[in-house]
XYZ file of C-alpha atoms in Angstrom:
251
model
C 59.494 32.163 0.451
C 59.025 28.401 0.599
C 55.750 26.497 0.250
C 55.140 26.326 4.023
C 55.551 30.094 4.377
C 53.263 30.757 1.385
C 50.592 28.535 2.929
C 50.852 30.371 6.249
C 50.664 33.725 4.486
C 47.557 32.679 2.605
C 45.986 31.194 5.732
C 45.557 27.743 4.159
C 47.111 24.768 5.913
C 48.243 21.476 4.353
C 45.369 19.709 6.059
C 42.854 22.056 4.422
C 44.392 21.445 1.015
C 44.113 17.678 1.369
C 40.709 17.684 3.015
C 38.662 17.698 -0.217
C 40.639 14.782 -1.675
C 40.338 12.871 1.587
C 36.588 13.433 1.720
C 36.187 11.945 -1.752
C 37.225 8.533 -0.452
C 34.240 6.399 0.622
C 34.003 5.051 4.151
C 33.488 1.521 2.804
C 33.111 -0.469 -0.416
C 30.696 -3.341 -1.110
C 32.303 -5.728 -3.588
C 31.356 -9.304 -4.396
C 28.759 -9.372 -1.641
C 31.304 -8.387 1.058
C 31.817 -5.060 2.803
C 35.324 -3.625 3.081
C 35.863 -0.862 5.634
C 38.088 2.108 5.069
C 39.718 2.059 8.515
C 43.469 1.402 8.556
C 46.065 1.038 11.282
C 48.658 3.667 11.970
C 52.063 2.298 12.735
C 53.084 5.185 15.027
C 51.115 8.056 16.579
C 51.876 11.542 15.312
C 53.429 13.604 18.086
C 54.386 16.746 16.198
C 51.327 18.914 15.673
C 52.613 21.545 13.230
C 50.765 22.140 9.970
C 53.433 20.625 7.746
C 53.381 17.349 9.683
C 49.586 17.319 9.636
C 49.609 17.729 5.871
C 52.038 14.863 5.419
C 50.019 12.705 7.811
C 46.796 13.375 5.913
C 48.501 12.576 2.608
C 49.977 9.363 4.046
C 46.618 8.319 5.493
C 44.856 8.852 2.162
C 47.557 6.903 0.311
C 47.489 4.039 2.829
C 43.692 3.914 2.682
C 43.665 3.599 -1.102
C 46.378 0.943 -0.948
C 44.521 -1.000 1.733
C 41.214 -0.984 -0.169
C 42.964 -1.936 -3.423
C 44.571 -4.882 -1.665
C 41.199 -5.978 -0.262
C 39.585 -5.824 -3.709
C 42.386 -7.922 -5.195
C 41.901 -10.523 -2.476
C 38.159 -10.595 -3.130
C 38.630 -11.037 -6.876
C 41.023 -13.950 -6.332
C 38.864 -15.607 -3.674
C 35.584 -15.288 -5.586
C 37.105 -16.154 -9.004
C 35.388 -13.175 -10.583
C 35.245 -12.914 -14.358
C 33.689 -10.107 -16.425
C 30.451 -11.042 -18.150
C 31.035 -9.456 -21.572
C 28.556 -10.162 -24.389
C 29.873 -11.582 -27.642
C 28.968 -8.402 -29.531
C 31.443 -6.361 -27.485
C 35.115 -7.209 -27.209
C 36.936 -6.817 -23.859
C 39.110 -4.062 -25.345
C 36.106 -2.038 -26.495
C 34.397 -2.502 -23.141
C 37.483 -1.254 -21.326
C 37.799 1.763 -23.635
C 34.150 2.689 -23.243
C 34.318 2.244 -19.483
C 31.213 0.092 -19.473
C 30.249 -1.881 -16.393
C 29.201 -5.410 -17.299
C 26.567 -6.500 -14.814
C 26.045 -10.151 -13.900
C 22.769 -11.373 -15.343
C 21.804 -14.542 -13.459
C 18.288 -14.825 -14.795
C 17.150 -18.259 -15.817
C 16.484 -17.019 -19.346
C 20.182 -17.187 -20.325
C 21.844 -20.436 -19.378
C 24.958 -20.121 -21.568
C 27.271 -19.770 -18.557
C 25.479 -22.234 -16.272
C 27.178 -25.571 -15.770
C 24.341 -28.092 -16.046
C 26.183 -30.834 -14.204
C 24.151 -31.039 -11.026
C 20.499 -31.189 -10.129
C 20.454 -27.720 -8.524
C 21.770 -25.907 -11.599
C 19.493 -27.942 -13.854
C 16.440 -27.119 -11.730
C 17.216 -23.391 -11.927
C 18.602 -22.863 -15.426
C 17.255 -25.710 -17.568
C 13.804 -26.809 -18.642
C 11.575 -29.560 -17.367
C 12.760 -32.039 -20.022
C 16.398 -31.781 -18.958
C 15.370 -32.085 -15.317
C 13.231 -35.143 -16.044
C 16.125 -36.832 -17.858
C 18.438 -36.151 -14.937
C 15.920 -37.514 -12.421
C 15.447 -40.672 -14.458
C 19.186 -41.322 -14.306
C 19.644 -40.412 -10.629
C 16.928 -39.353 -8.192
C 18.961 -39.659 -4.983
C 19.686 -35.923 -4.573
C 16.132 -34.686 -5.051
C 15.965 -33.401 -1.449
C 19.662 -32.596 -1.016
C 21.001 -29.055 -0.556
C 23.566 -27.560 -2.898
C 24.625 -24.580 -5.007
C 23.952 -23.428 -8.550
C 27.182 -23.231 -10.579
C 27.500 -20.088 -12.702
C 30.838 -19.186 -14.319
C 32.572 -21.566 -11.887
C 30.993 -19.687 -8.978
C 28.658 -21.232 -6.439
C 25.439 -19.265 -5.954
C 22.713 -20.025 -3.449
C 19.425 -18.756 -2.065
C 19.555 -15.095 -1.021
C 16.767 -12.901 0.315
C 16.549 -9.517 -1.390
C 13.914 -7.280 0.177
C 10.753 -9.428 0.057
C 11.952 -11.778 -2.679
C 14.290 -14.730 -2.855
C 16.856 -14.580 -5.640
C 19.996 -16.362 -6.774
C 23.086 -14.869 -5.167
C 25.798 -15.308 -2.567
C 23.548 -17.079 -0.096
C 22.841 -20.390 1.579
C 22.483 -23.809 -0.014
C 19.108 -24.650 -1.486
C 17.124 -27.641 -2.693
C 16.205 -28.301 -6.345
C 12.603 -27.445 -5.438
C 13.621 -24.016 -4.119
C 15.766 -23.206 -7.153
C 13.023 -24.227 -9.588
C 10.533 -22.042 -7.699
C 12.903 -19.043 -7.684
C 13.379 -19.372 -11.450
C 9.607 -19.505 -11.985
C 9.650 -23.009 -13.496
C 6.260 -24.185 -12.240
C 6.384 -27.277 -14.452
C 9.699 -28.267 -12.862
C 8.225 -27.640 -9.410
C 5.335 -29.993 -10.211
C 7.745 -32.611 -11.542
C 9.873 -32.472 -8.402
C 6.843 -32.697 -6.111
C 5.470 -35.716 -7.956
C 8.871 -37.391 -7.776
C 8.980 -37.066 -3.991
C 10.556 -33.663 -3.322
C 9.748 -32.351 0.165
C 8.869 -28.739 0.960
C 10.335 -29.017 4.460
C 12.922 -26.227 4.764
C 12.987 -22.421 4.688
C 12.289 -20.685 2.379
C 9.146 -22.692 1.707
C 7.232 -22.634 -1.559
C 4.702 -20.224 -0.088
C 7.568 -17.825 0.735
C 8.893 -17.954 -2.825
C 5.732 -18.320 -4.922
C 3.099 -16.881 -2.593
C 0.258 -18.556 -0.732
C -2.131 -18.786 -3.694
C 0.376 -20.313 -6.105
C 1.664 -22.653 -3.399
C -1.845 -24.008 -2.780
C -2.488 -24.462 -6.513
C 0.791 -26.253 -7.174
C 0.451 -28.615 -4.233
C -3.156 -29.498 -5.053
C -2.178 -30.275 -8.646
C 0.742 -32.439 -7.555
C -1.447 -34.273 -5.017
C -4.095 -35.093 -7.630
C -1.425 -36.226 -10.078
C 0.166 -38.502 -7.492
C -3.244 -39.967 -6.673
C -3.786 -40.779 -10.346
C -0.344 -42.364 -10.600
C -0.999 -44.453 -7.501
C -4.310 -45.652 -8.883
C -2.658 -46.680 -12.148
C 0.015 -48.615 -10.273
C -2.621 -50.392 -8.211
C -4.481 -51.377 -11.362
C -1.286 -52.707 -12.856
C -0.651 -54.885 -9.807
C -4.053 -56.544 -9.984
C -3.804 -60.169 -11.099
C -5.416 -60.840 -14.439
C -8.503 -62.970 -14.247
C -7.959 -66.610 -15.224
C -9.625 -67.555 -18.425
C -12.351 -70.167 -18.206
C -11.217 -73.509 -19.550
C -13.618 -74.743 -22.154
C -13.829 -78.546 -22.141
C -14.964 -79.902 -25.448
C -17.898 -82.334 -25.271
C -16.944 -85.981 -25.336
C -17.935 -87.947 -28.346
C -20.591 -90.590 -27.681
C -19.371 -94.132 -28.233
C -21.831 -96.188 -30.227
C-alpha cells in the first residue's frame, strides 16, 4: 500500500496534512518600515483536482511563498543598508547564538552612531554648544529641510500615535528635530538665530501648547534684549568738550 492509499484509508488528505504548516505562515511581514504581502503569482492554474495534486500544490505554494518573502526581505536589507546595532559588551557571534534581537535605539541620549556632519543631526543628537558652533560657522541652512543620519541611514519626522519621533518619515527642520529630542535650549538658540516655526509639525504639535507658548515668549524677550543692545552699540559716542586753555595776558 503506497502513501496515497494509506492517506485515503485513514481519511486524511495531503491538503489536510499541509494545512497546519501553511497556516503558520503570516499573511504579511512589516520590515524596515515597509509591508510585504504574502500573495504570490501562480504560473499555471491547477486543473487536476485529485488529492495528491492538491497536496503537491499546497506544498509548492508554501515553498514559493517563503521564497518570495525571503527575496523581499533581502531586497529591503540591501535597499535600506540595514546593520545590526550590537552593543560592545556582546559580540556578534554570541548574539547570534543567543538568538537575541538587537533593537534600534535612536534616542538622543546615545549619539555614538550619529554622524554629526549636518545641522539636522546636530540639532537632534548633539548639545547646544555643538549646535552653536555649527551655526557660527554656517547659518544658511537654519530653515532648510533634511534628514538625520544614523548608521548611514536617513531618518526623518514620523508620527507615532500622538507623538512625533525619529523614523522613516519626511524631511524636517533643525527646529523640529531639536524639539523632538527634547533639547529646549537648542530650540531657544534656533529661534533666537532666526529659525521659523512655519511648517507642520509645529512646535505646539511636538512640545504641546503650554511649552510652545513658554519657549516662544522666552525667545521673543531674548531677541528684544539683543536688539536693544545692538541699538545702543550703534549710537554715536558723544563728542568730548574741547577745553581751551586761558590765554596769557601780555603785559
